[in-house]
């Protein structure tokens, strides 16, 4: 495997998306094995610790150049308050690929949680002609009503909380009602150093919901929605993750034309990077 310095140099850049929104990203240069864009999930940002650790491992151990970026509405990137449309987030990925991709804008995508669903939707839409490979880590598709199903009026309530600037309530509501996290767990988070980070990214949950809303209704995924995902795809789930996440991962992998599903022992939705990175890296470099 290609190796680089122990800690890759981080170079900051930005692109302007189709609607004029600035998207800020960090680049870690690898050894020529290709470029991968990492897409975080709800409450994440480009310097999210585990995303940064994964980026370092992919550069160091696999020679990949890695872009981590602030999805719109979080970190240093711009936003479009009140306008939440998955097509705009795909525009952001297109802009990143055009700026940083290799020959013919070649890139791969790694997505985590709602970021995994966004990666798959971008692949399905065919607007990334240089797309090489996709890794989707636990897209939170809710494919039946056996487990948590978000309420039908979640969007209305979520947008109202965001518009009112009620960030603490936004975090609590999205985590409990959107993600199905037990309320006592969220209450305990309030007293951790991580809570200010959750508050900072709370308004961006409307973008996450724009991505996920059609696929969290407790209904089977429709094959026609995903037929365009023709790039080789690896769907990863963790043996320690909630059954809902494992079930959704298996469901989407079963629909994609060129996909495989791997469930990793010892892995959860809050992953150990040492378990996740080798699987991601080996797949992205074609081994």
Tab-separated table of N, CA and C in Angstrom, residues 51-162:
chain	number	residue	atom	x	y	z
A	51	UNK	N	-14.216	11.782	10.955
A	51	UNK	CA	-14.025	11.983	9.515
A	51	UNK	C	-12.582	12.384	9.231
A	52	UNK	N	-12.014	13.216	10.097
A	52	UNK	CA	-10.614	13.611	9.922
A	52	UNK	C	-9.684	12.414	10.109
A	53	UNK	N	-9.976	11.573	11.098
A	53	UNK	CA	-9.155	10.379	11.319
A	53	UNK	C	-9.238	9.434	10.128
A	54	UNK	N	-10.440	9.275	9.575
A	54	UNK	CA	-10.590	8.418	8.402
A	54	UNK	C	-9.818	8.982	7.224
A	55	UNK	N	-9.902	10.291	7.028
A	55	UNK	CA	-9.164	10.923	5.937
A	55	UNK	C	-7.666	10.670	6.078
A	56	UNK	N	-7.141	10.837	7.285
A	56	UNK	CA	-5.716	10.601	7.517
A	56	UNK	C	-5.339	9.164	7.173
A	57	UNK	N	-6.162	8.210	7.573
A	57	UNK	CA	-5.857	6.807	7.310
A	57	UNK	C	-5.895	6.493	5.817
A	58	UNK	N	-6.850	7.079	5.098
A	58	UNK	CA	-6.942	6.818	3.657
A	58	UNK	C	-5.757	7.414	2.900
A	59	UNK	N	-5.266	8.550	3.354
A	59	UNK	CA	-4.076	9.144	2.744
A	59	UNK	C	-2.837	8.316	3.088
A	60	UNK	N	-2.665	8.053	4.375
A	60	UNK	CA	-1.447	7.399	4.870
A	60	UNK	C	-1.307	5.966	4.364
A	61	UNK	N	-2.385	5.204	4.427
A	61	UNK	CA	-2.290	3.769	4.176
A	61	UNK	C	-2.662	3.359	2.759
A	62	UNK	N	-3.343	4.251	2.021
A	62	UNK	CA	-3.846	3.861	0.698
A	62	UNK	C	-3.479	4.845	-0.413
A	63	UNK	N	-2.823	5.945	-0.073
A	63	UNK	CA	-2.373	6.882	-1.099
A	63	UNK	C	-3.459	7.690	-1.756
A	64	UNK	N	-4.651	7.737	-1.144
A	64	UNK	CA	-5.762	8.495	-1.698
A	64	UNK	C	-5.651	9.968	-1.325
A	65	UNK	N	-6.069	10.831	-2.231
A	65	UNK	CA	-6.284	12.236	-1.901
A	65	UNK	C	-7.709	12.369	-1.391
A	66	UNK	N	-7.881	13.017	-0.233
A	66	UNK	CA	-9.187	13.039	0.437
A	66	UNK	C	-9.657	14.473	0.615
A	67	UNK	N	-10.891	14.717	0.207
A	67	UNK	CA	-11.549	15.999	0.441
A	67	UNK	C	-12.601	15.809	1.522
A	68	UNK	N	-12.520	16.587	2.571
A	68	UNK	CA	-13.592	16.661	3.558
A	68	UNK	C	-14.166	18.066	3.469
A	69	UNK	N	-15.482	18.192	3.446
A	69	UNK	CA	-16.061	19.512	3.214
A	69	UNK	C	-17.204	19.783	4.180
A	70	UNK	N	-17.464	21.057	4.381
A	70	UNK	CA	-18.623	21.467	5.157
A	70	UNK	C	-19.829	21.456	4.238
A	71	UNK	N	-20.734	20.520	4.471
A	71	UNK	CA	-21.976	20.566	3.712
A	71	UNK	C	-22.668	21.903	3.962
A	72	UNK	N	-23.451	22.346	3.001
A	72	UNK	CA	-24.079	23.663	3.134
A	72	UNK	C	-24.863	23.766	4.449
A	73	UNK	N	-24.731	24.944	5.060
A	73	UNK	CA	-25.421	25.187	6.317
A	73	UNK	C	-24.618	24.848	7.547
A	74	UNK	N	-23.368	24.451	7.377
A	74	UNK	CA	-22.554	24.107	8.537
A	74	UNK	C	-21.114	24.557	8.333
A	75	UNK	N	-20.396	24.727	9.443
A	75	UNK	CA	-19.001	25.129	9.359
A	75	UNK	C	-18.825	26.445	8.635
A	76	UNK	N	-17.883	26.462	7.702
A	76	UNK	CA	-17.545	27.686	6.970
A	76	UNK	C	-18.278	27.809	5.640
A	77	UNK	N	-19.062	26.811	5.277
A	77	UNK	CA	-19.801	26.892	4.018
A	77	UNK	C	-21.031	27.782	4.165
A	78	UNK	N	-21.529	28.257	3.044
A	78	UNK	CA	-22.719	29.094	3.041
A	78	UNK	C	-23.980	28.267	3.181
A	79	UNK	N	-25.110	28.962	3.177
A	79	UNK	CA	-26.390	28.283	3.345
A	79	UNK	C	-27.462	29.007	2.549
A	80	UNK	N	-28.595	28.369	2.420
A	80	UNK	CA	-29.775	28.949	1.782
A	80	UNK	C	-30.949	28.755	2.737
A	81	UNK	N	-31.033	29.537	3.805
A	81	UNK	CA	-32.073	29.315	4.814
A	81	UNK	C	-33.469	29.282	4.200
A	82	UNK	N	-34.218	28.267	4.562
A	82	UNK	CA	-35.567	28.105	4.044
A	82	UNK	C	-35.645	27.369	2.728
A	83	UNK	N	-34.511	27.136	2.089
A	83	UNK	CA	-34.477	26.403	0.815
A	83	UNK	C	-33.651	25.147	1.039
A	84	UNK	N	-34.308	24.001	1.068
A	84	UNK	CA	-33.653	22.727	1.358
A	84	UNK	C	-34.010	21.758	0.234
A	85	UNK	N	-33.019	21.440	-0.588
A	85	UNK	CA	-33.270	20.667	-1.805
A	85	UNK	C	-32.057	19.785	-2.054
A	86	UNK	N	-32.267	18.479	-2.109
A	86	UNK	CA	-31.152	17.566	-2.297
A	86	UNK	C	-30.400	17.858	-3.590
A	87	UNK	N	-31.087	18.402	-4.588
A	87	UNK	CA	-30.399	18.696	-5.847
A	87	UNK	C	-29.305	19.737	-5.658
A	88	UNK	N	-29.493	20.642	-4.719
A	88	UNK	CA	-28.448	21.639	-4.463
A	88	UNK	C	-27.232	21.008	-3.799
A	89	UNK	N	-27.469	20.028	-2.953
A	89	UNK	CA	-26.317	19.343	-2.355
A	89	UNK	C	-25.572	18.507	-3.398
A	90	UNK	N	-26.282	17.980	-4.367
A	90	UNK	CA	-25.597	17.288	-5.458
A	90	UNK	C	-24.821	18.288	-6.308
A	91	UNK	N	-25.380	19.491	-6.503
A	91	UNK	CA	-24.627	20.551	-7.179
A	91	UNK	C	-23.295	20.807	-6.468
A	92	UNK	N	-23.313	20.777	-5.147
A	92	UNK	CA	-22.091	21.015	-4.377
A	92	UNK	C	-21.049	19.941	-4.675
A	93	UNK	N	-21.490	18.692	-4.761
A	93	UNK	CA	-20.569	17.601	-5.086
A	93	UNK	C	-20.024	17.731	-6.501
A	94	UNK	N	-20.877	18.148	-7.427
A	94	UNK	CA	-20.418	18.359	-8.805
A	94	UNK	C	-19.332	19.435	-8.840
A	95	UNK	N	-19.540	20.516	-8.102
A	95	UNK	CA	-18.547	21.594	-8.066
A	95	UNK	C	-17.225	21.111	-7.483
A	96	UNK	N	-17.284	20.294	-6.432
A	96	UNK	CA	-16.060	19.751	-5.847
A	96	UNK	C	-15.349	18.822	-6.827
A	97	UNK	N	-16.106	17.982	-7.509
A	97	UNK	CA	-15.499	17.061	-8.474
A	97	UNK	C	-14.851	17.815	-9.623
A	98	UNK	N	-15.507	18.854	-10.094
A	98	UNK	CA	-14.947	19.635	-11.198
A	98	UNK	C	-13.675	20.364	-10.784
A	99	UNK	N	-13.606	20.768	-9.524
A	99	UNK	CA	-12.427	21.496	-9.053
A	99	UNK	C	-11.271	20.582	-8.693
A	100	UNK	N	-11.569	19.395	-8.172
A	100	UNK	CA	-10.519	18.575	-7.566
A	100	UNK	C	-10.396	17.175	-8.145
A	101	UNK	N	-11.270	16.793	-9.055
A	101	UNK	CA	-11.199	15.454	-9.607
A	101	UNK	C	-9.984	15.262	-10.490
A	102	UNK	N	-9.673	14.016	-10.776
A	102	UNK	CA	-8.564	13.700	-11.659
A	102	UNK	C	-8.983	13.841	-13.111
A	103	UNK	N	-8.388	13.064	-14.000
A	103	UNK	CA	-8.784	13.114	-15.409
A	103	UNK	C	-10.291	12.907	-15.556
A	104	UNK	N	-10.925	13.760	-16.358
A	104	UNK	CA	-12.380	13.687	-16.572
A	104	UNK	C	-13.143	13.817	-15.252
A	105	UNK	N	-12.587	14.601	-14.305
A	105	UNK	CA	-13.234	14.854	-13.009
A	105	UNK	C	-13.484	13.569	-12.226
A	106	UNK	N	-12.575	12.626	-12.324
A	106	UNK	CA	-12.761	11.349	-11.648
A	106	UNK	C	-12.679	11.516	-10.130
A	107	UNK	N	-13.686	10.999	-9.438
A	107	UNK	CA	-13.705	10.978	-7.983
A	107	UNK	C	-14.436	9.733	-7.523
A	108	UNK	N	-14.184	9.359	-6.277
A	108	UNK	CA	-15.019	8.398	-5.575
A	108	UNK	C	-15.710	9.135	-4.444
A	109	UNK	N	-16.743	8.515	-3.894
A	109	UNK	CA	-17.498	9.105	-2.798
A	109	UNK	C	-17.518	8.151	-1.618
A	110	UNK	N	-17.317	8.700	-0.420
A	110	UNK	CA	-17.576	7.984	0.818
A	110	UNK	C	-18.600	8.770	1.601
A	111	UNK	N	-19.708	8.143	1.979
A	111	UNK	CA	-20.732	8.820	2.752
A	111	UNK	C	-21.068	8.055	4.013
A	112	UNK	N	-21.363	8.818	5.068
A	112	UNK	CA	-21.698	8.245	6.370
A	112	UNK	C	-23.104	8.701	6.749
A	113	UNK	N	-23.984	7.771	7.051
A	113	UNK	CA	-25.342	8.062	7.498
A	113	UNK	C	-26.111	8.825	6.407
A	114	UNK	N	-26.681	10.000	6.710
A	114	UNK	CA	-27.379	10.732	5.647
A	114	UNK	C	-26.432	11.094	4.520
A	115	UNK	N	-25.142	11.239	4.826
A	115	UNK	CA	-24.147	11.467	3.774
A	115	UNK	C	-24.013	10.280	2.848
A	116	UNK	N	-24.243	9.065	3.370
A	116	UNK	CA	-24.229	7.876	2.513
A	116	UNK	C	-25.405	7.900	1.552
A	117	UNK	N	-26.580	8.299	2.053
A	117	UNK	CA	-27.737	8.412	1.164
A	117	UNK	C	-27.497	9.480	0.106
A	118	UNK	N	-26.879	10.611	0.502
A	118	UNK	CA	-26.579	11.664	-0.465
A	118	UNK	C	-25.607	11.157	-1.527
A	119	UNK	N	-24.610	10.391	-1.126
A	119	UNK	CA	-23.666	9.832	-2.098
A	119	UNK	C	-24.390	8.934	-3.102
A	120	UNK	N	-25.295	8.103	-2.610
A	120	UNK	CA	-26.033	7.199	-3.500
A	120	UNK	C	-26.971	7.967	-4.426
A	121	UNK	N	-27.609	9.012	-3.906
A	121	UNK	CA	-28.483	9.830	-4.754
A	121	UNK	C	-27.690	10.564	-5.828
A	122	UNK	N	-26.508	11.041	-5.465
A	122	UNK	CA	-25.652	11.685	-6.467
A	122	UNK	C	-25.249	10.696	-7.548
A	123	UNK	N	-24.927	9.476	-7.142
A	123	UNK	CA	-24.576	8.444	-8.120
A	123	UNK	C	-25.760	8.096	-9.000
A	124	UNK	N	-26.952	8.021	-8.396
A	124	UNK	CA	-28.140	7.648	-9.161
A	124	UNK	C	-28.511	8.684	-10.197
A	125	UNK	N	-28.218	9.952	-9.901
A	125	UNK	CA	-28.612	11.025	-10.809
A	125	UNK	C	-27.756	11.169	-12.040
A	126	UNK	N	-26.587	10.537	-12.058
A	126	UNK	CA	-25.738	10.555	-13.249
A	126	UNK	C	-25.051	11.873	-13.531
A	127	UNK	N	-24.986	12.769	-12.558
A	127	UNK	CA	-24.389	14.077	-12.799
A	127	UNK	C	-22.913	14.128	-12.433
A	128	UNK	N	-22.363	12.991	-12.040
A	128	UNK	CA	-20.928	12.879	-11.769
A	128	UNK	C	-20.354	11.870	-12.760
A	129	UNK	N	-20.098	12.284	-13.996
A	129	UNK	CA	-19.689	11.325	-15.027
A	129	UNK	C	-18.357	10.654	-14.725
A	130	UNK	N	-17.535	11.276	-13.872
A	130	UNK	CA	-16.254	10.676	-13.525
A	130	UNK	C	-16.297	9.843	-12.258
A	131	UNK	N	-17.495	9.463	-11.817
A	131	UNK	CA	-17.619	8.719	-10.571
A	131	UNK	C	-17.024	7.320	-10.739
A	132	UNK	N	-16.087	6.995	-9.860
A	132	UNK	CA	-15.359	5.739	-9.970
A	132	UNK	C	-15.940	4.668	-9.059
A	133	UNK	N	-16.087	5.005	-7.767
A	133	UNK	CA	-16.593	4.048	-6.783
A	133	UNK	C	-17.354	4.796	-5.695
A	134	UNK	N	-18.216	4.062	-4.987
A	134	UNK	CA	-18.994	4.639	-3.885
A	134	UNK	C	-18.907	3.704	-2.689
A	135	UNK	N	-18.670	4.294	-1.525
A	135	UNK	CA	-18.802	3.557	-0.265
A	135	UNK	C	-19.893	4.240	0.545
A	136	UNK	N	-20.898	3.481	0.945
A	136	UNK	CA	-22.015	3.993	1.732
A	136	UNK	C	-21.993	3.306	3.092
A	137	UNK	N	-21.675	4.070	4.134
A	137	UNK	CA	-21.625	3.521	5.479
A	137	UNK	C	-22.936	3.827	6.202
A	138	UNK	N	-23.748	2.808	6.355
A	138	UNK	CA	-25.000	2.837	7.101
A	138	UNK	C	-25.941	3.987	6.718
A	139	UNK	N	-26.380	4.044	5.457
A	139	UNK	CA	-27.441	4.990	5.118
A	139	UNK	C	-28.681	4.641	5.927
A	140	UNK	N	-29.302	5.596	6.619
A	140	UNK	CA	-30.375	5.261	7.566
A	140	UNK	C	-31.752	5.105	6.925
A	141	UNK	N	-31.836	4.248	5.930
A	141	UNK	CA	-33.111	3.988	5.289
A	141	UNK	C	-34.016	3.204	6.244
A	142	UNK	N	-35.274	3.623	6.352
A	142	UNK	CA	-36.251	2.926	7.190
A	142	UNK	C	-37.194	2.201	6.247
A	143	UNK	N	-36.986	0.898	6.115
A	143	UNK	CA	-37.642	0.154	5.040
A	143	UNK	C	-38.852	-0.646	5.502
A	144	UNK	N	-39.181	-0.597	6.810
A	144	UNK	CA	-40.420	-1.194	7.305
A	144	UNK	C	-40.779	-0.496	8.609
A	145	UNK	N	-41.880	-0.891	9.209
A	145	UNK	CA	-42.324	-0.220	10.427
A	145	UNK	C	-42.013	-1.018	11.685
A	146	UNK	N	-41.046	-1.914	11.602
A	146	UNK	CA	-40.697	-2.732	12.755
A	146	UNK	C	-39.950	-1.930	13.815
A	147	UNK	N	-39.230	-0.896	13.372
A	147	UNK	CA	-38.433	-0.080	14.280
A	147	UNK	C	-38.931	1.366	14.214
A	148	UNK	N	-38.101	2.301	14.587
A	148	UNK	CA	-38.522	3.710	14.627
A	148	UNK	C	-38.838	4.234	13.226
A	149	UNK	N	-39.977	4.893	13.106
A	149	UNK	CA	-40.359	5.591	11.880
A	149	UNK	C	-40.620	7.055	12.254
A	150	UNK	N	-39.941	8.014	11.626
A	150	UNK	CA	-40.167	9.422	11.961
A	150	UNK	C	-41.610	9.837	11.698
A	151	UNK	N	-42.118	10.804	12.454
A	151	UNK	CA	-43.506	11.239	12.263
A	151	UNK	C	-43.705	11.923	10.917
A	152	UNK	N	-44.920	11.845	10.411
A	152	UNK	CA	-45.223	12.408	9.097
A	152	UNK	C	-45.055	13.914	9.050
A	153	UNK	N	-45.208	14.592	10.198
A	153	UNK	CA	-45.105	16.049	10.221
A	153	UNK	C	-43.738	16.533	10.675
A	154	UNK	N	-42.736	15.667	10.604
A	154	UNK	CA	-41.412	16.065	11.103
A	154	UNK	C	-40.892	17.321	10.409
A	155	UNK	N	-41.043	17.399	9.106
A	155	UNK	CA	-40.504	18.555	8.384
A	155	UNK	C	-41.115	19.861	8.887
A	156	UNK	N	-42.415	19.884	9.089
A	156	UNK	CA	-43.084	21.104	9.541
A	156	UNK	C	-42.550	21.552	10.895
A	157	UNK	N	-42.471	20.621	11.827
A	157	UNK	CA	-41.991	20.946	13.172
A	157	UNK	C	-40.508	21.327	13.156
A	158	UNK	N	-39.710	20.586	12.396
A	158	UNK	CA	-38.274	20.862	12.323
A	158	UNK	C	-38.013	22.252	11.759
A	159	UNK	N	-38.658	22.591	10.662
A	159	UNK	CA	-38.451	23.908	10.053
A	159	UNK	C	-38.893	25.025	10.991
A	160	UNK	N	-39.972	24.803	11.734
A	160	UNK	CA	-40.441	25.829	12.671
A	160	UNK	C	-39.409	26.081	13.765
A	161	UNK	N	-38.814	25.029	14.283
A	161	UNK	CA	-37.793	25.187	15.319
A	161	UNK	C	-36.560	25.911	14.778
A	162	UNK	N	-36.160	25.550	13.572
A	162	UNK	CA	-34.997	26.198	12.964
A	162	UNK	C	-35.282	27.672	12.699
